[in-house]
Coordinates of C-alpha atoms and ligand atoms in Angstrom, one line a residue:
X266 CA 7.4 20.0 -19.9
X267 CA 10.0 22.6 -18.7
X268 CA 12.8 21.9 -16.6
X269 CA 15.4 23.4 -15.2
X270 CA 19.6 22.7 -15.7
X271 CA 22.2 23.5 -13.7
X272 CA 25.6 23.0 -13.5
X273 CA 26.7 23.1 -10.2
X274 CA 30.3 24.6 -8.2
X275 CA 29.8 28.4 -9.2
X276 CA 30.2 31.2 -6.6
X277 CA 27.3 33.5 -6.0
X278 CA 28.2 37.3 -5.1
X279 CA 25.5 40.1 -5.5
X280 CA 22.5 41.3 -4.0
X281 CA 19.1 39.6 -4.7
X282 CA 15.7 41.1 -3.9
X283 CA 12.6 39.7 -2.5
X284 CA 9.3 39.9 -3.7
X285 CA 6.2 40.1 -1.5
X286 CA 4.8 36.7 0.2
X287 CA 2.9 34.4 -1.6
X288 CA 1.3 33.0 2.0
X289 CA 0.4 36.3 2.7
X290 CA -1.0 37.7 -0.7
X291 CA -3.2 34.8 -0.9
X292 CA -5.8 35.0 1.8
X293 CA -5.5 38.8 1.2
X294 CA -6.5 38.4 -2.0
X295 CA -9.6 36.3 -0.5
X296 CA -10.1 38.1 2.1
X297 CA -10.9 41.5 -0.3
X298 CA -14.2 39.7 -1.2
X299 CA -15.1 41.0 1.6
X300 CA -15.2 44.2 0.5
X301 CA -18.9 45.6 -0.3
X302 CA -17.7 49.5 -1.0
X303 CA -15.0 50.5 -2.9
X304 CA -11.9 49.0 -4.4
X305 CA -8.8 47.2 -2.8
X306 CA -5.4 47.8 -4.0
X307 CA -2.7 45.0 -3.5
X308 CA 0.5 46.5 -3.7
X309 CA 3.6 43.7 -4.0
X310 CA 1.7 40.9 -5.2
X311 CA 4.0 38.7 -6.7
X312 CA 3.8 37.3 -9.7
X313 CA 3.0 33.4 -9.3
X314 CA 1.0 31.0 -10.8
X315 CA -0.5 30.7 -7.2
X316 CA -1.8 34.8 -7.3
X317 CA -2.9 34.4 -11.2
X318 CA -5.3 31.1 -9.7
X319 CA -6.9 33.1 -6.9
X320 CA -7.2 36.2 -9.0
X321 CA -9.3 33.3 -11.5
X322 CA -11.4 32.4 -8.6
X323 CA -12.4 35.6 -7.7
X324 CA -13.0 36.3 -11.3
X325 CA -15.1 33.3 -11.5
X326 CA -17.4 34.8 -8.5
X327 CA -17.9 37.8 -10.5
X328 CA -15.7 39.7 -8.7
X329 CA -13.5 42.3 -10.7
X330 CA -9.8 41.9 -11.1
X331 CA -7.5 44.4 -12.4
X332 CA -3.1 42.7 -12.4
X333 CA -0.1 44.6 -14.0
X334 CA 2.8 46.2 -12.1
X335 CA 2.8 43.6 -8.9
X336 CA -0.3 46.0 -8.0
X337 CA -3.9 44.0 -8.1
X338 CA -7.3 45.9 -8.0
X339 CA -10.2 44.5 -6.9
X340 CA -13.9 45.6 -6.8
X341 CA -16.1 43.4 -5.2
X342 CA -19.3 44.9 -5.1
X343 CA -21.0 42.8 -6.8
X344 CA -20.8 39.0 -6.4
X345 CA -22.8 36.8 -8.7
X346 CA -22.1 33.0 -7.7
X347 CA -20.8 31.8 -4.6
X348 CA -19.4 28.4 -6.0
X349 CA -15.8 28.1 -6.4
X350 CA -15.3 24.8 -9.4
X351 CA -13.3 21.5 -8.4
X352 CA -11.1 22.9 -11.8
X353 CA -9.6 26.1 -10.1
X354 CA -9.4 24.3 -6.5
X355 CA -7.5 21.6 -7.7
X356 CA -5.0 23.4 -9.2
X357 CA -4.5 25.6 -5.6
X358 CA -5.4 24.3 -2.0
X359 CA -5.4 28.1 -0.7
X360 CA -8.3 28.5 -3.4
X361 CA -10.1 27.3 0.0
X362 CA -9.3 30.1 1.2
X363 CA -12.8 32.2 0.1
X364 CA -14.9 30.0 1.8
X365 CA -14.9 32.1 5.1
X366 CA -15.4 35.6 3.2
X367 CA -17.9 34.1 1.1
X368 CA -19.8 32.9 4.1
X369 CA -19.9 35.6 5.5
X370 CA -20.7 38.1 3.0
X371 CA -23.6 35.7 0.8
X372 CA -24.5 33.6 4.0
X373 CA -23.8 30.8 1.4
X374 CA -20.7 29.0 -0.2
X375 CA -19.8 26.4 -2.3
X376 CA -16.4 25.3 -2.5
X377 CA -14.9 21.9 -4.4
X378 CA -12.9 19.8 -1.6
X379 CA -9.3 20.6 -1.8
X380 CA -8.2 16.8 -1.3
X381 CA -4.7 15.9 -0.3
X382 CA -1.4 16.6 -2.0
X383 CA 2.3 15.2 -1.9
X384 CA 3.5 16.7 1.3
X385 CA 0.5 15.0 3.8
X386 CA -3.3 14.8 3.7
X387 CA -4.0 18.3 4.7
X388 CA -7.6 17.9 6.2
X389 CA -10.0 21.0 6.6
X390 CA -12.0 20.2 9.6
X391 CA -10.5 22.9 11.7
X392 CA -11.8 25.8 9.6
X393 CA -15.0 23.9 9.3
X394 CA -15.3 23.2 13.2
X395 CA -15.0 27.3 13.4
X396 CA -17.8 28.4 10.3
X397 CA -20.1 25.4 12.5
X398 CA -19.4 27.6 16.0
X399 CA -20.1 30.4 14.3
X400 CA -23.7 29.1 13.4
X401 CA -23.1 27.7 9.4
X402 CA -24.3 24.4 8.8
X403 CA -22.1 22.2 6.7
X404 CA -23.1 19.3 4.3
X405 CA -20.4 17.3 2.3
X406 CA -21.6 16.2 -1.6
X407 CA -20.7 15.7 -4.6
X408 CA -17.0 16.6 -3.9
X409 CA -18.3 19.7 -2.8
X410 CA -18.3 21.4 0.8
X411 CA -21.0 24.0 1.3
X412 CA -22.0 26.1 4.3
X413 CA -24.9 28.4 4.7
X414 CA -26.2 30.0 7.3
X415 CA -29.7 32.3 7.5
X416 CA -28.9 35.8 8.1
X417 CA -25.3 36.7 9.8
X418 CA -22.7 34.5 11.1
X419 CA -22.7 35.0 15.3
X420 CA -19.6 35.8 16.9
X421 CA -18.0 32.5 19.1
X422 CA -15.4 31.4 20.7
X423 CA -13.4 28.5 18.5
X424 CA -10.6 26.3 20.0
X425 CA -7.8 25.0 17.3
X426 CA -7.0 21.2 17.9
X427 CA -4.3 22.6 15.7
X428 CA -2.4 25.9 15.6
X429 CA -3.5 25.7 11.5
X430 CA -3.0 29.0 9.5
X431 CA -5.4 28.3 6.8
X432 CA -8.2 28.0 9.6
X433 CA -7.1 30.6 11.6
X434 CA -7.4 32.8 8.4
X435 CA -10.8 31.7 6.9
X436 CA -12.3 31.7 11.0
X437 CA -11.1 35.4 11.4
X438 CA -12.0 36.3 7.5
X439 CA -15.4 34.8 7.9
X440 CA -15.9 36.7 11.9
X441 CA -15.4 40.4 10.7
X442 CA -19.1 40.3 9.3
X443 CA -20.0 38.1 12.2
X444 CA -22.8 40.0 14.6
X445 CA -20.8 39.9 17.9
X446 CA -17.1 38.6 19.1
X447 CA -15.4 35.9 17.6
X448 CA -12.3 34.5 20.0
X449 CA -9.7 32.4 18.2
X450 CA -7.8 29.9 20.8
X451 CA -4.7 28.2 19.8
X452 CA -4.9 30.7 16.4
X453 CA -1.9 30.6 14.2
X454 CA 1.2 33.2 15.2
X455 CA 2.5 33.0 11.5
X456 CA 3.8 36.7 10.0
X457 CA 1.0 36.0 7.6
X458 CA -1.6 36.2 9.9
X459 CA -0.5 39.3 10.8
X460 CA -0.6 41.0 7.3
X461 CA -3.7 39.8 6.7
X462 CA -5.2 41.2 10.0
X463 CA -3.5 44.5 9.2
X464 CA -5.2 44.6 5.6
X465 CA -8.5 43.3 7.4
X466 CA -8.5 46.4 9.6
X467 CA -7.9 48.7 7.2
X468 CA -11.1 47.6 5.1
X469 CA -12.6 49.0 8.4
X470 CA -12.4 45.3 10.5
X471 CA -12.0 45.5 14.2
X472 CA -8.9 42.4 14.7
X473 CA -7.1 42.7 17.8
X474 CA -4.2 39.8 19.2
X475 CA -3.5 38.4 15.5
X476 CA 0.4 37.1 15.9
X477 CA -0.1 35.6 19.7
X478 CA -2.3 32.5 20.1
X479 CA -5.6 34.2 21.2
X480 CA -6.9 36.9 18.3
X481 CA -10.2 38.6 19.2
X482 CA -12.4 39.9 16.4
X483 CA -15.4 42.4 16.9
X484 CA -18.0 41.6 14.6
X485 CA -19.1 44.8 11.8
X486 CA -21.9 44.7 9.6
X487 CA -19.9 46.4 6.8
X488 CA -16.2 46.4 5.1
X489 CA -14.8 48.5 1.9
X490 CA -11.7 48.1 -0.4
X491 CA -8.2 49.4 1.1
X492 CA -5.0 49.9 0.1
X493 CA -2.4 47.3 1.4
X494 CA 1.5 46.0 0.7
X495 CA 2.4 42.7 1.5
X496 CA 5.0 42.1 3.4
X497 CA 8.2 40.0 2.0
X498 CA 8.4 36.8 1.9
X499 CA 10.5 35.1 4.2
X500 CA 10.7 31.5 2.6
X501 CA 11.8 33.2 -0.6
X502 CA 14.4 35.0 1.6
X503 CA 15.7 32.0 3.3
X504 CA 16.3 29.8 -0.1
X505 CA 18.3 32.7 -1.0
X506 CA 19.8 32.9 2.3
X507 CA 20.7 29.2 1.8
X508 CA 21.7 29.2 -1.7
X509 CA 24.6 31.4 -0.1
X510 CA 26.0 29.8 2.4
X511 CA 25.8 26.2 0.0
X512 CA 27.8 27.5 -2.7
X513 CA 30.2 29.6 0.1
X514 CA 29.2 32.9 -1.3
X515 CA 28.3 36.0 0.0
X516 CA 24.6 37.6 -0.5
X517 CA 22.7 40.5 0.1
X518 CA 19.4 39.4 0.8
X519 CA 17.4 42.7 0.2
X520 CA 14.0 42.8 1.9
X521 CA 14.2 40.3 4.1
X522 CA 13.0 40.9 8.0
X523 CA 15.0 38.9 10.4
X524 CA 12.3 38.8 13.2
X525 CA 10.2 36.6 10.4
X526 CA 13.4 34.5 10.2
X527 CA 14.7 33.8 13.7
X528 CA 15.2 30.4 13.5
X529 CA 16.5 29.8 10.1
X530 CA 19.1 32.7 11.3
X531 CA 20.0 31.3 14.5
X532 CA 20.6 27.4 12.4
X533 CA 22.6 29.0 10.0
X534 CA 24.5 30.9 12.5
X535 CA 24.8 27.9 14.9
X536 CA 26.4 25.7 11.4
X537 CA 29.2 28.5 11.0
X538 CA 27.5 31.3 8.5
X539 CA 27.8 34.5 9.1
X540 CA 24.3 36.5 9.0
X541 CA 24.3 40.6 9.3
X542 CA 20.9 42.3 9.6
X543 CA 20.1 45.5 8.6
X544 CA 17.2 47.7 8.2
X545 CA 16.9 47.1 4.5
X546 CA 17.9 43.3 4.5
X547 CA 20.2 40.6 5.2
X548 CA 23.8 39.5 4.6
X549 CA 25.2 36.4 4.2
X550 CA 28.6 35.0 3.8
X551 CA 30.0 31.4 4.3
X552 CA 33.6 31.3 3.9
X553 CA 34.5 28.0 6.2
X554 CA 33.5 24.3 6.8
X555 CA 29.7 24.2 7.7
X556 CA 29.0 22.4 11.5
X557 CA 26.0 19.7 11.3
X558 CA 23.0 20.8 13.3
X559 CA 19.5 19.2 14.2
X560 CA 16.3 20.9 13.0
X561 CA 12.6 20.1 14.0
X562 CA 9.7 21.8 12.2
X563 CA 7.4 23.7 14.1
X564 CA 4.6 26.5 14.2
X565 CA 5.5 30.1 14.0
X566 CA 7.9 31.1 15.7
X567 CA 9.2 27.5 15.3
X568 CA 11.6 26.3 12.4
X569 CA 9.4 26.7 8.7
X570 CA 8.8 23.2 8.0
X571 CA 8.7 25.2 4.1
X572 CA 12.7 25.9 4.8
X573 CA 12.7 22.2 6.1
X574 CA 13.7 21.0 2.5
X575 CA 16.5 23.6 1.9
X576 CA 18.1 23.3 4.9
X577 CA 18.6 19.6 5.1
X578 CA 20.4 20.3 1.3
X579 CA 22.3 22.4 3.1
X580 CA 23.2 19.5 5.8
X581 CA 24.1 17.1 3.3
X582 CA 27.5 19.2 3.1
X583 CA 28.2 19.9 6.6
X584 CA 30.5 18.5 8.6
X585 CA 29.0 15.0 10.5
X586 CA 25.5 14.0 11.2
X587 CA 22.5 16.1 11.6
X588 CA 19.2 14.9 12.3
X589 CA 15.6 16.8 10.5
X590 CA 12.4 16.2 12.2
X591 CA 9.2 17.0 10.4
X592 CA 6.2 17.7 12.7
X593 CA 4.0 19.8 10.4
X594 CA 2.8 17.6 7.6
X595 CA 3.4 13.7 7.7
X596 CA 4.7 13.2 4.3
X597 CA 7.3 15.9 3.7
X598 CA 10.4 14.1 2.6
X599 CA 9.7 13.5 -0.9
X600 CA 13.2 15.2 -1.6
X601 CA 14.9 12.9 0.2
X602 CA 14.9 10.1 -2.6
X603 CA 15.7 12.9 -5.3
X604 CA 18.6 14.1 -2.8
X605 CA 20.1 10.3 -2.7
X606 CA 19.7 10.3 -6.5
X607 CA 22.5 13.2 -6.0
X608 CA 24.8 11.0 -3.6
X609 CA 23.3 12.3 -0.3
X610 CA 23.4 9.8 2.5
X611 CA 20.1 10.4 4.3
X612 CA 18.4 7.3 6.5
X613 CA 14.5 8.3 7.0
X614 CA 12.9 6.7 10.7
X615 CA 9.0 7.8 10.9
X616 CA 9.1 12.1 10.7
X617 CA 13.2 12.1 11.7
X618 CA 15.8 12.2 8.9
X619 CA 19.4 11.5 9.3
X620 CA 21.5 13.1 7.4
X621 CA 25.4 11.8 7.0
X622 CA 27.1 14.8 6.0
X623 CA 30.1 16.1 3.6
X624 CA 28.0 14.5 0.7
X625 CA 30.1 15.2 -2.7
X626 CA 26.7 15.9 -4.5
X627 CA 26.7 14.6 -8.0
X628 CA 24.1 16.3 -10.4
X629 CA 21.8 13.9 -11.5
X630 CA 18.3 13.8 -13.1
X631 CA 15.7 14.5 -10.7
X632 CA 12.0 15.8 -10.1
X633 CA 10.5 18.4 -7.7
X634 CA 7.9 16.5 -6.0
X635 CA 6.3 19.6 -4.2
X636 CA 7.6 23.5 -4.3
X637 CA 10.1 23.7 -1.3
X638 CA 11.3 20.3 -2.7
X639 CA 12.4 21.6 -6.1
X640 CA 13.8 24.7 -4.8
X641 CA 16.0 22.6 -2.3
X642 CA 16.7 20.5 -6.1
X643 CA 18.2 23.4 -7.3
X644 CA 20.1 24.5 -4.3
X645 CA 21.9 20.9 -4.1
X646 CA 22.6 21.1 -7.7
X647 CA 24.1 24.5 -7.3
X648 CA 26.5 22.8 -4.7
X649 CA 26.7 19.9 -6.9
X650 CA 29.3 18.4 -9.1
X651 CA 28.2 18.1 -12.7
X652 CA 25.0 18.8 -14.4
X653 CA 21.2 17.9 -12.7
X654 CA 18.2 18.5 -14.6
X655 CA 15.1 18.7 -12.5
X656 CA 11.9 18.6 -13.9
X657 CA 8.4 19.2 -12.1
X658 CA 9.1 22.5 -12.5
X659 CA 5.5 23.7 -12.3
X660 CA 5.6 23.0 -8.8
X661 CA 8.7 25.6 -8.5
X662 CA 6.5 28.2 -10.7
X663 CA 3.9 28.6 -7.9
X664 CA 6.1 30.1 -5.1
X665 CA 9.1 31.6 -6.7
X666 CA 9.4 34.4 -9.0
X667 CA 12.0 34.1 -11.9
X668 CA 14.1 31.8 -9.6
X669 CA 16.4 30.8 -12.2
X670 CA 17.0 34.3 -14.1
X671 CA 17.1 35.7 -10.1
X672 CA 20.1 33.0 -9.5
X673 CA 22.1 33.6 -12.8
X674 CA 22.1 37.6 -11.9
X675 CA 24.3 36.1 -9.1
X676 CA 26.5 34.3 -11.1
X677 CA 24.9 30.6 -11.1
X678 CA 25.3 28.3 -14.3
X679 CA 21.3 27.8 -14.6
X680 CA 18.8 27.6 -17.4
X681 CA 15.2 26.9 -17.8
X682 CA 14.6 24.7 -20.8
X683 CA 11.4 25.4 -22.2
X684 CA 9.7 22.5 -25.1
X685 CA 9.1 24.1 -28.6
X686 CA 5.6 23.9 -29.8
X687 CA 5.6 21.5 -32.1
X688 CA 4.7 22.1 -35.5
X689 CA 2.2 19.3 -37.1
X690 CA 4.7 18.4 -40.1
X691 CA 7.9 17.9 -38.0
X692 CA 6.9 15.4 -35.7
X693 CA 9.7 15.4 -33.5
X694 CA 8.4 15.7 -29.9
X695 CA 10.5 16.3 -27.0
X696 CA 13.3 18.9 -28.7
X697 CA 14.2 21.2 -26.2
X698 CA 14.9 25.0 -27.0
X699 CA 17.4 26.6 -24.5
X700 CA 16.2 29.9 -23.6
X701 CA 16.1 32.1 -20.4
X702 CA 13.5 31.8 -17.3
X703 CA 9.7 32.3 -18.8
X704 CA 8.5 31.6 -15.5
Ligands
UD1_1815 C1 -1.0 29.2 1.5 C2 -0.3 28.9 2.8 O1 -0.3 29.8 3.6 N1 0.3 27.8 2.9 C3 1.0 27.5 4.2 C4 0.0 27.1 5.2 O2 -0.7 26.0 4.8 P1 -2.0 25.5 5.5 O3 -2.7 26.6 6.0 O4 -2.7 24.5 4.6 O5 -1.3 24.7 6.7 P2 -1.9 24.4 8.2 O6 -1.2 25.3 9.1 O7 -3.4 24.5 8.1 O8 -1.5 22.9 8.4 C5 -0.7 22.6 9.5 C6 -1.1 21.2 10.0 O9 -2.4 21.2 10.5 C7 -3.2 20.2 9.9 N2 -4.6 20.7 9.8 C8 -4.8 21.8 9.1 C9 -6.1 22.3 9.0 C10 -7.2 21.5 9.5 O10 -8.3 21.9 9.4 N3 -6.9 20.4 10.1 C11 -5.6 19.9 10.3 O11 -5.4 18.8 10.9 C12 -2.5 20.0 8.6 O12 -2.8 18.7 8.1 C13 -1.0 20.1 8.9 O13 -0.5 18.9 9.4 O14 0.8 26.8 6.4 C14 1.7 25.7 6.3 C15 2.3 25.4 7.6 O15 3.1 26.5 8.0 C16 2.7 26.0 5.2 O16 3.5 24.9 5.0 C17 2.0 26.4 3.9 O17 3.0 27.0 3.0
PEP1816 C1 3.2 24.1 1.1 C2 3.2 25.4 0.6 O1 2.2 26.0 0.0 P1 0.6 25.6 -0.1 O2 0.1 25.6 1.3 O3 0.0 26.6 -0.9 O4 0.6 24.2 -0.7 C3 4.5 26.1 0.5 O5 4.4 27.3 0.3 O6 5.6 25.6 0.8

């Protein structure tokens, strides 16, 4: 079991570069199942644990995969099974994420239920509720979830109860082999969406409206491989963004796009940080005392309930009380016990947090309970007196790419301890071998 130590009270200076987004690769990388002709090429894929699942997934349909370089290939000509296993799903909710393409490529798909996880339930009925409109029929078994439909799915008009970005995803995947129009009320307005529409239409898919609320998609009988770069990925840009103005550093933050980041700017800015855009990136510098603010979680363009962890360890040393309401998932406050194992003063009441600032964090040992909740770990501890050691690293290992070698180029006291295999004639288990990042 890895886990990560840092000693905390270092300045950061430097510039740090971001990697293409993992929310954004992922239903790309689905979505080029759809893809009868030709070969896709996935420039900027970053390399996650997350990206080498999907890529298994699509492997495990027959589809081929080619990875090296942050570039992925795919040819998916030929398909050969339409089941995706309970093994690969579990490890990756977004594996769910081929069930529209799938659909509507075979007319058939059998996908393991993703189940819950620790930040809520995380039900699918929305994406369901659209393949039904669009003529599938559904039937639950076995801990599987399959949906066929005879001949092509028809173009309907689908109403979110939710603004959901998975559904909104696998509905508009699933509608560009549709026969006729597929509307999508109440869609998701997330940056995401938007890449994936763009890399949609240039396998030859007519998407219009993706980023507002209504997205219109003109059904075609046919779509081939096409070259694509995903954009950068703005939670990745705001830990880094954070991990500045915690430590009272100044960052370059190369990559990042303010207009994905509005309201994480406009918090920092409102708390005392100075944030300069450019066209290449983002600066930011924290020189003074920080000003508590209150944060609620929202859709795009709303507050990133995945910031929602780093920014309340960024609260805990600001000056007074700041309140953190969660209205995205139910259960996404995990942190805060790991947080009050670090001497944060933080009072949970239903989805609102309050948060007593000008905490003098102690490192401590703790455990990342989700992925935004063990990079949040780490930005504490870098703020932190002493040493933490947080473990549940894996979790870490699916969204950020060399987080701890990326944070000790900037001048952070940070190491990944990996376990030594052990050998069967010295039975000591559990000696710990220090050694750079492997992530
Ligand atoms: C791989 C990926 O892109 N993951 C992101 C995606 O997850 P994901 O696509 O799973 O999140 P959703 O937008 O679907 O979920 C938002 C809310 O809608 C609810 N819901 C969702 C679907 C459904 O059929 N029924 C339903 O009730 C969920 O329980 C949740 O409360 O968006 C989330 C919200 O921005 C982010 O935190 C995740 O990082
Ligand atoms: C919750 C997240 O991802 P996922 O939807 O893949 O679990 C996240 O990226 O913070």
């Amino acid at each position: 079991m890895s886990k990560i130590i840092v000693r905390g009270g270092r300045k950061l200076a430097g510039k740090v570069k971001i990697n293409g987004a993992k929310n954004a690769v992922l239903p790309i990388i689905a979505a080029s199942i759809l893809g009868s002709e030709g070969e896709s090429v996935i420039h900027d894929a970053p390399p996650l644990d997350d990206v080498l699942v999907i890529n298994k997934v699509l492997e495990s349909l027959g589809v081929g995969v080619e990875y090296s370089n942050q570039t992925i290939r795919v040819r998916a000509g030929e398909i050969v099974t339409c089941e995706a296993s309970y093994d690969l799903v579990r490890k990756m909710r977004a594996s769910f994420l081929v069930m529209g393409p799938l659909l509507a490529r075979l007319g058939l798909a059998r996908i393991s239920l993703p189940g819950g996880c620790a930040i809520g339930t995380r039900p699918i009925d929305q994406h369901l509720k659209g393949f039904e409109a669009m003529g599938a029929a559904i039937e639950l078994g076995q801990g599987y979830i399959e949906a066929k439909v005879k001949g092509r799915l028809k173009g309907a008009k689908v109403y979110l109860d939710v603004a959901s970005v998975g559904a909104t995803e696998n509905i508009m995947m699933a509608a560009t082999l549709a026969e006729g129009t597929t509307i999508i009320e109440n869609a998701a307005k997330e940056p995401e969406i938007v890449d994936l529409a763009n890399y949609l239409n240039a396998m030859g898919a007519v998407v219009r409206g993706a980023g507002t609320g209504v997205i219109r998609i003109e059904g075609v009988e046919k779509l081939r491989g096409a070259v694509h770069t995903v954009i950068p990925d703005r939670i990745e840009a705001g830990t880094y963004m954070i991990a500045a103005a915690i430590t009272g550093s100044e960052l370059y933050v190369e990559n990042a796009i303010g207009d994905h980041l509005r309201p994480v700017i406009s918090k920092m800015q409102e708390m005392g940080v100075t944030v300069e855009e450019d066209e290449n990136g983002i600066l930011v510098r924290s020189t003074g005392p920080l000003r508590a603010v209150d944060v609620k979680t929202l859709p795009y363009p709303g507050f990133p309930t995945d910031m929602q962890s780093q920014m309340m360890a960024l609260l805990m040393v600001a000056d007074g009380t700041s309140l953190v309401t969660e209205t995205v998932f139910e259960n996404r406050f995990m942190h805060v016990e790991e947080f009050m194992n670090m001497n944060a003063q933080i009072k949970v009441d239903g989805r609102t947090a309050f948060i007593s600032g000008n905490s003098k964090l102690q490192g401590a040992k703790v455990c990342a309970t989700d992925l935004r909740a063990g990079a949040a770990l780490i930005l504490a501890a870098l703020a932190a007196d002493g040493e933490t050691e947080i473990t549940g690293v894996h979790h870490i290992d699916r969204g950020y790419v060399d987080i701890t070698d990326a944070l000790r180029a900037l001048g952070a006291d940070i190491q990944r301890v990996v376990p030594q295999p052990v050998e069967e004639e010295e039975p000591e288990i559990g000696f710990f071998n220090i050694q750079p990042s492997l992530a």
